[in-house]
Coordinates of C-alpha atoms in Angstrom, one line a residue:
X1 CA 80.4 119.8 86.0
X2 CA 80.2 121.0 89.6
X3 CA 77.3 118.9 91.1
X4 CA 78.5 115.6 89.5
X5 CA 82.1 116.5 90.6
X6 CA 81.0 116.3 94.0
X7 CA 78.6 113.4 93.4
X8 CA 81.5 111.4 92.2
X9 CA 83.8 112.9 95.1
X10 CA 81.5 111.9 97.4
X11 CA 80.6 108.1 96.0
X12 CA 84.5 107.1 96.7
X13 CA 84.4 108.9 99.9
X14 CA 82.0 106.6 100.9
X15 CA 83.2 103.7 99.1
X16 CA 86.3 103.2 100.2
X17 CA 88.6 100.5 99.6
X18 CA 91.8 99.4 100.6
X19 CA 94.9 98.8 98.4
X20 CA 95.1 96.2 95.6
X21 CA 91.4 95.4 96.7
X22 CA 90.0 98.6 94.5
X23 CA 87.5 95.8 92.7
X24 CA 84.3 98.4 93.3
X25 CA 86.1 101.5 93.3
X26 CA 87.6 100.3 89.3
X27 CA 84.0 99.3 88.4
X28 CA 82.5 102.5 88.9
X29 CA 85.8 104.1 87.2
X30 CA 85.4 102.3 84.4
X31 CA 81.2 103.0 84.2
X32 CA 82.1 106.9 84.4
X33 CA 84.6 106.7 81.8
X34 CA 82.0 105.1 80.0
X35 CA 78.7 107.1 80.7
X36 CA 79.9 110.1 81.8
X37 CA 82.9 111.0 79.8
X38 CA 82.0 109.7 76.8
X39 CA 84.9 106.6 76.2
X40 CA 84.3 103.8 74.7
X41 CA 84.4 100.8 76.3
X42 CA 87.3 99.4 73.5
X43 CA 89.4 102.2 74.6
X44 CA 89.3 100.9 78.4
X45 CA 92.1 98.4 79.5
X46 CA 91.5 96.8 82.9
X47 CA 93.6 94.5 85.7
X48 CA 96.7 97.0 84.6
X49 CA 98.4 96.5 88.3
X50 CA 95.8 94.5 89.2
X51 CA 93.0 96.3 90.3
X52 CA 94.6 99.5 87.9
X53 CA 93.6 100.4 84.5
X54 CA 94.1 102.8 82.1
X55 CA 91.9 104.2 79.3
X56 CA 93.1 106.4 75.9
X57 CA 91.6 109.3 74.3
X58 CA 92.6 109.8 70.9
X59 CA 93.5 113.4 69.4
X60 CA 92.2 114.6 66.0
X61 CA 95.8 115.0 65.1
X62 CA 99.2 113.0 65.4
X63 CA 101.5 114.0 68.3
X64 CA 102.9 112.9 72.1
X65 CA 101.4 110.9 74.3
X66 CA 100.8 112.6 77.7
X67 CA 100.0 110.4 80.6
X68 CA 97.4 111.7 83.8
X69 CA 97.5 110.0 86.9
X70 CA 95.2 109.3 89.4
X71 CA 95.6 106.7 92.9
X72 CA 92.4 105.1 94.1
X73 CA 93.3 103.2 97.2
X74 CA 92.1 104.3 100.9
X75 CA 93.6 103.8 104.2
X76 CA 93.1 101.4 106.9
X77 CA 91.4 104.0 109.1
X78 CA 88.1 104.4 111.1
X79 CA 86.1 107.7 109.8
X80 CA 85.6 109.8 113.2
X81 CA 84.6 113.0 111.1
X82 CA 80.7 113.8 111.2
X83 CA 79.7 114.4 107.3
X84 CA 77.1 113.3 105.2
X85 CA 79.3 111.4 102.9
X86 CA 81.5 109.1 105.2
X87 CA 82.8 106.1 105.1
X88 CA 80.5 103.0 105.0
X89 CA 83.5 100.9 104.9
X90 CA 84.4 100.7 108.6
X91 CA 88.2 100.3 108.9
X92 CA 88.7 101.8 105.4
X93 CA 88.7 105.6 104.5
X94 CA 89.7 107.9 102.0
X95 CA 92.3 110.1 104.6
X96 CA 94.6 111.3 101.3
X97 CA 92.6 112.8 99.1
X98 CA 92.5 109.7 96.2
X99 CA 88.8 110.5 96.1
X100 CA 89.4 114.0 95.3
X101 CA 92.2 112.8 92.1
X102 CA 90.1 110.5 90.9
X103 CA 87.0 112.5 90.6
X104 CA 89.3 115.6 88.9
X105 CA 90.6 113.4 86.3
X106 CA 86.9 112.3 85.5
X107 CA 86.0 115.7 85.1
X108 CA 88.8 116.4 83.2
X109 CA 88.3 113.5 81.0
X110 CA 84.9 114.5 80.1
X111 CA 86.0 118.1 79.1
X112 CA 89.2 116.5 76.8
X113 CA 87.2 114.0 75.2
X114 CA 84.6 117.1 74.4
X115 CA 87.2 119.1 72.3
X116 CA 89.7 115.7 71.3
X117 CA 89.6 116.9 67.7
X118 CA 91.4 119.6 68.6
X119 CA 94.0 117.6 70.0
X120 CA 97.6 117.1 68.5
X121 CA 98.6 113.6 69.9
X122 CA 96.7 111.3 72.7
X123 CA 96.1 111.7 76.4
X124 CA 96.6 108.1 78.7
X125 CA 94.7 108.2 81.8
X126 CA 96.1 106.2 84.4
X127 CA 93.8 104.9 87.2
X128 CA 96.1 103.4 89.8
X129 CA 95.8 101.2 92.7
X130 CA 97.8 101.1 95.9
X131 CA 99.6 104.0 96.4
X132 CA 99.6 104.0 100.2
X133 CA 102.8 101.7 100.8
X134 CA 102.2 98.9 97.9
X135 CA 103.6 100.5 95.3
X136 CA 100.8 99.9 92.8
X137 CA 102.6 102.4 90.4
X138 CA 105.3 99.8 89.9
X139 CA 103.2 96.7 89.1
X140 CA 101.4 99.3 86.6
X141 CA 104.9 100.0 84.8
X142 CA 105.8 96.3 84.9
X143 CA 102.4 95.8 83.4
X144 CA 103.2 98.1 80.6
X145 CA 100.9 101.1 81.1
X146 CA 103.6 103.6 79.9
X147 CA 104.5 101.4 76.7
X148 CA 103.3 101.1 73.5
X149 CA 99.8 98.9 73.3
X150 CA 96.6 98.3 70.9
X151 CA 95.3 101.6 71.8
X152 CA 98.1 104.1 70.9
X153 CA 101.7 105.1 71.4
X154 CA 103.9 104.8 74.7
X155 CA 103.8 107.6 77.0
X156 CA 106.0 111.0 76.3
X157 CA 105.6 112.8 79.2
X158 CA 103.6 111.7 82.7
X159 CA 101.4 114.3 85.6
X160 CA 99.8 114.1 88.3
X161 CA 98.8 115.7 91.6
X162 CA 98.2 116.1 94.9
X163 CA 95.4 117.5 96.8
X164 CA 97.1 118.9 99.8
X165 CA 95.7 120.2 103.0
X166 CA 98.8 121.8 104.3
X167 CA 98.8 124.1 101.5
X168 CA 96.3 127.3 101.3
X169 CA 93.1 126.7 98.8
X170 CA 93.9 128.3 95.4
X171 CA 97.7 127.3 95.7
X172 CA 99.5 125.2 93.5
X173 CA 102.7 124.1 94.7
X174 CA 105.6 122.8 92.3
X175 CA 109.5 123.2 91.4
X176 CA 112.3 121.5 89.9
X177 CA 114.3 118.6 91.7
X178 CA 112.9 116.1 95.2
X179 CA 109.5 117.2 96.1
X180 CA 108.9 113.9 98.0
X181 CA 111.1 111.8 100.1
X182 CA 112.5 108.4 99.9
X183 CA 110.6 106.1 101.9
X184 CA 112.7 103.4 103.8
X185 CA 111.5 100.9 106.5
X186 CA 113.6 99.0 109.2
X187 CA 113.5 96.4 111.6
X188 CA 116.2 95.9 114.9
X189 CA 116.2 93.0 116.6
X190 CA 117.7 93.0 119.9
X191 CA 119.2 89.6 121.5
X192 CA 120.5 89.3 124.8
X193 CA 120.1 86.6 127.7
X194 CA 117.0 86.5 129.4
X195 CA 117.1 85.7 133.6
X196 CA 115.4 86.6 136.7
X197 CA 115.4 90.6 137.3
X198 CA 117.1 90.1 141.0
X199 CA 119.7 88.6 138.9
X200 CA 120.9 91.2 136.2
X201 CA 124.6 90.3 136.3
X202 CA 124.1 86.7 135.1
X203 CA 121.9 88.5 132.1
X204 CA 122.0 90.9 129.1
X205 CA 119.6 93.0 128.9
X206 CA 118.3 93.2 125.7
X207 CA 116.0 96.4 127.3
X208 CA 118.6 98.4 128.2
X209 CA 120.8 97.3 125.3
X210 CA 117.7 98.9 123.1
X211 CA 117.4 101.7 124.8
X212 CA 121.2 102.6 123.9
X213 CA 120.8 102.1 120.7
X214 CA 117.8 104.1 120.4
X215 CA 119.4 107.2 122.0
X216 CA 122.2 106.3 119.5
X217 CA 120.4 106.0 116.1
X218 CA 119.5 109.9 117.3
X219 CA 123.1 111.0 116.1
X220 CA 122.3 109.6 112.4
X221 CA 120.7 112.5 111.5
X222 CA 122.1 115.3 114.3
X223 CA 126.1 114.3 113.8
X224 CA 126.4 112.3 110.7
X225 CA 123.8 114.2 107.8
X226 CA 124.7 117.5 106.3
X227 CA 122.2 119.7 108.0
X228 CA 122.1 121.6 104.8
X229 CA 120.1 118.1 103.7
X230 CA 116.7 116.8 104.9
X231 CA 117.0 113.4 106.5
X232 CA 114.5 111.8 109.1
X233 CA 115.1 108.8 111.1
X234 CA 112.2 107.5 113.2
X235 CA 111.7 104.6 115.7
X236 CA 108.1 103.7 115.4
X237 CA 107.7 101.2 117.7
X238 CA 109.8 99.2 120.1
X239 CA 108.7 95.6 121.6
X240 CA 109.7 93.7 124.2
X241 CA 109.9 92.1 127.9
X242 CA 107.4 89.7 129.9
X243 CA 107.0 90.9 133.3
X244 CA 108.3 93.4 135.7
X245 CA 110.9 90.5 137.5
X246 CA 111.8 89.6 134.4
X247 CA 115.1 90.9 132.2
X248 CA 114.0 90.5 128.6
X249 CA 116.1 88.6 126.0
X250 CA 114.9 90.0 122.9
X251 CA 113.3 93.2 121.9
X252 CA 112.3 94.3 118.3
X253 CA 112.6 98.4 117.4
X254 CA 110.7 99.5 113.9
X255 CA 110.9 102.9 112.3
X256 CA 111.6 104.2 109.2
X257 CA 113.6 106.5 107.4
X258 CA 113.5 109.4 104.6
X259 CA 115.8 111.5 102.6
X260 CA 115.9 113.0 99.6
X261 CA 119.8 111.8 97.6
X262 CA 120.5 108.6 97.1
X263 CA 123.4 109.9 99.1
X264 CA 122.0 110.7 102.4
X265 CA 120.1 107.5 101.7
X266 CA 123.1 104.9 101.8
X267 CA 124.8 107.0 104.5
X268 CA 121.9 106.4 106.8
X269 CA 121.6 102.7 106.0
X270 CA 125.9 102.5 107.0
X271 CA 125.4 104.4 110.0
X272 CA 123.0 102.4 111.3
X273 CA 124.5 99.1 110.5
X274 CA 127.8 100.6 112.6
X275 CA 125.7 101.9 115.3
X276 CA 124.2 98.4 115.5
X277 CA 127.4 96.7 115.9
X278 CA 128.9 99.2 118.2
X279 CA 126.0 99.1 120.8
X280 CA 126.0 94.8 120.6
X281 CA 129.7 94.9 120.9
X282 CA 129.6 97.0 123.8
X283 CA 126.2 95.6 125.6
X284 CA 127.8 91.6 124.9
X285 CA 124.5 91.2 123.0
X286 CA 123.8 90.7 119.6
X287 CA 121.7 92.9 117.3
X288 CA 120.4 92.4 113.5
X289 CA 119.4 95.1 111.3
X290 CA 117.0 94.3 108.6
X291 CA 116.8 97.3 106.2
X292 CA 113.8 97.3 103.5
X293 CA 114.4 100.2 100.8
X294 CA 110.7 101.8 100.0
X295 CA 109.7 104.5 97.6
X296 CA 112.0 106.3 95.8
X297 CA 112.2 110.4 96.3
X298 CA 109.7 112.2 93.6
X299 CA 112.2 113.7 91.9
X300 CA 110.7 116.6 89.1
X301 CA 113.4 115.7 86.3
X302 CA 111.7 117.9 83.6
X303 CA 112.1 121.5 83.5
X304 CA 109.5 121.6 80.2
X305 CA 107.3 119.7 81.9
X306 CA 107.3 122.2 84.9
X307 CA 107.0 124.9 82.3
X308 CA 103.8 123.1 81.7
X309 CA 102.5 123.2 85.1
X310 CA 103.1 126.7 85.3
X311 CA 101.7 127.5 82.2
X312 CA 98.8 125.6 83.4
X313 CA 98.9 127.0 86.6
X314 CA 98.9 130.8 85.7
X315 CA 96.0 130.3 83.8
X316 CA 94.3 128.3 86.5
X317 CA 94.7 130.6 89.4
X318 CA 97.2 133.1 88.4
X319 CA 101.1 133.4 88.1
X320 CA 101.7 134.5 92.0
X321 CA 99.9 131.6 93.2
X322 CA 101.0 128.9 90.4
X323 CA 104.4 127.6 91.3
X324 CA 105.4 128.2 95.0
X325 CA 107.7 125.9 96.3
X326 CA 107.0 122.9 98.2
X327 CA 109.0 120.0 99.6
X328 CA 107.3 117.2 101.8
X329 CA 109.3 114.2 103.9
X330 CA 106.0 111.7 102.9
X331 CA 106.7 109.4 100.4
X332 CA 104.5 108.9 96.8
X333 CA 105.1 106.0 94.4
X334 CA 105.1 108.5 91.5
X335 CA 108.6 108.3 92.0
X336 CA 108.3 105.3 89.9
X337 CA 106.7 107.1 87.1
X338 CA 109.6 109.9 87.3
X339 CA 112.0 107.1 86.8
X340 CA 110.6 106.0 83.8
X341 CA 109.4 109.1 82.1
X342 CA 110.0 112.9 81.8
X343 CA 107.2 114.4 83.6
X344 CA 106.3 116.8 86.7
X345 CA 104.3 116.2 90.2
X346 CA 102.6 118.8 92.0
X347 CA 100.1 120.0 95.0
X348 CA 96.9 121.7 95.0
X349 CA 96.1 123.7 98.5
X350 CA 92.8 122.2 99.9
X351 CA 93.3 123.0 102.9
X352 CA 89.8 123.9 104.8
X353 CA 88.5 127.1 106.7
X354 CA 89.6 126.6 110.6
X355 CA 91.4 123.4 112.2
X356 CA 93.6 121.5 109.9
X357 CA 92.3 118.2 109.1
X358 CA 95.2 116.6 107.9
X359 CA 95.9 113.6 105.7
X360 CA 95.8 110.1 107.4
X361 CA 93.8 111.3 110.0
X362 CA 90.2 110.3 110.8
X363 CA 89.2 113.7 110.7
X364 CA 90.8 114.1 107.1
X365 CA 88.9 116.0 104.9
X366 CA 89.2 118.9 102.3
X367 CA 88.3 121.8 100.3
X368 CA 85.9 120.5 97.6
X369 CA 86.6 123.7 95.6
X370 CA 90.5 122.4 95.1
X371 CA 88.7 119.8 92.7
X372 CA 88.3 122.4 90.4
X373 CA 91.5 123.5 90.2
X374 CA 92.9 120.0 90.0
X375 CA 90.7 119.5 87.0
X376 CA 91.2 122.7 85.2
X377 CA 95.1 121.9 86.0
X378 CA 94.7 118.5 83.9
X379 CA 92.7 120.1 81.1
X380 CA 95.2 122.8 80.9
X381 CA 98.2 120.4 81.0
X382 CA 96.7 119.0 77.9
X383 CA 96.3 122.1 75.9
X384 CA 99.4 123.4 76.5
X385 CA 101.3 119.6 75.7
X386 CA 98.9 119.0 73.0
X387 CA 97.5 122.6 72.1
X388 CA 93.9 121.3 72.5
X389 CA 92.5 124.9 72.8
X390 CA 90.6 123.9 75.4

């Protein structure tokens, strides 16, 4: 399956599209499910999420339903790398890896659906859209791709994957409890009274008063977090003024936040409402806090599903290098799944020979080979759920 791994790999790399508008990339989903792996078109369900869809193969046998997921959407960046295969879509590009997923779980598609007699239950394949920041894995839940439908039972157990640059080729990172952080996003707005800058006394400066409480929100995570828990807070981007002579009324800070409790979560959203009020109160300006919760942490609930993946793993690429551990402070709508359903998310080391290329960059790219192992880890998943004897 090696040369129409990469041809597939390489189609979406060049393909890309953006979240929730994955119109193409679905289409050509769908006509590989189809003509390459062997599915009919029945057993194909499309606009799950949107742009998402999901498709069934059917075991020989009665049993679970396992669930394997795959994102599709790119990023809204501007290939700079120099490669045969890149983006056509200028402004769009596959910086993630969601190339790489989907064209494992096509491969691995075609090898279950080659040996589904063997199979004691039914595999889901899940197709999703808008992973980067629009949460397509919620619409997909709300639009019932984990339930019960015409083509077979609800799911039992969900798994999916990421190809990961930061990791060495040949690992597979994976272990019980967060592996992924909770994603939050906020918005300050600063308010003070504008004037002339020879003037500051009959003024407040909403500049100065931002700059406080940036230097303040610091202490979130150095004086009030357990440093025995991860917890980021980040000011993005800060807005503001019109001209050197002139004191600014209003400035507008955005960053975002992660953690991995619920916990450390609420405590950051308290501090930062008293921090707020605190610098306000003492500046004589007024400052509104507009706090937009994001993804949940990916939280591995399962320890038989992450017997699975090591299971899988050791006979993928051995037991030293099947289950290392692996904790990241980006965010991945899995969560969602994980809320839902028992089930287990883990990385496969891509990472290329040289200079890191690392995800959402414009340089992003990765070790084709770690398709292999991404597939074989789906296939294996499935035989050791399903006892497929693959």
């Amino acid at each position: 399956c090696w040369d129409e791994l990469i041809s597939q790999r390489r189609w979406f790399h060049a393909h890309p599209e953006l979240s929730f508008e994955e119109v193409r990339t679905a289409a050509k989903v769908v006509d590989l499910l189809i003509s390459y792996c062997g599915i009919p078109t029945e057993d194909i369900i499309q606009s799950i999420g949107r742009t998402g869809l999901i498709a069934t193969i059917r075991g020989g046998k009665p049993g679970r339903c396992i669930a394997l997921r795959a994102d599709m959407d790119a990023l809204p960046i501007t290939e700079t790398a120099d490669v045969d295969y890149k983006s056509t879509n200028i402004g769009a590009m596959h910086a993630c890896g969601h190339d790489g997923h989907m064209a494992s779980l096509l491969t691995a598609a075609k090898v279950i659906v080659e040996n589904k007699k063997d199979l004691a239950g039914v595999v889901r394949l899940i197709f999703q859209p808008a992973e980067e920041g629009f949460a397509g894995a919620k619409e997909m839940i709300a639009d019932g791709c984990l339930e019960a439908n015409s083509l077979g039972p609800a799911v039992d157990a969900i798994y999916g994957l990421h190809i990961w640059t930061w990791a060495l080729f040949g690992d597979i990172h994976c272990q019980l409890g967060p592996v992924m952080a909770a994603s939050d996003r906020f918005r300050i707005d600063v308010k003070g009274k504008g004037g002339h800058g020879a003037g500051p006394h009959q003024t407040v400066d909403a500049i100065v008063e931002a700059a406080a409480l940036v230097t303040s929100l610091q202490t979130v995570v150095s004086r009030s977090n357990d440093p025995l828990e991860a917890a980021v807070l980040s000011c993005g981007t800060i807005q503001g003024g019109y001209a050197a002579n002139i004191i600014a009324d209003h400035v507008v800070v955005c960053g975002t936040t992660r953690s991995f409790l619920s916990s450390t979560q609420e405590m950051i959203r308290t501090r930062m409402e008293c921090i707020c009020c605190g610098v306000a109160a003492t500046y004589g300006g007024q400052i509104d806090l507009q706090y937009e919760y994001g993804y949940p942490p990916t939280v591995n609930n399962s320890t038989e599903c992450l017997e699975v993946v090591m299971q899988a793993g050791t006979a993928t690429v051995g037991g030293h290098r099947a289950a290392l551990p692996q904790k990241s402070m980006g965010a991945e709508d899995f969560s969602f799944f994980l809320e839902k359903k028992p089930g287990c998310f883990f990385f496969v080391g891509a990472a290329l020979p040289g200079e890191l290329r690392p995800h959402h960059k414009s340089v992003f790219d990765f070790d084709e080979r770690a398709m292999l192992i991404s597939a074989s880890m789906f296939v294996r998943i499935v035989d050791v759920e399903l006892g497929s004897g693959v």
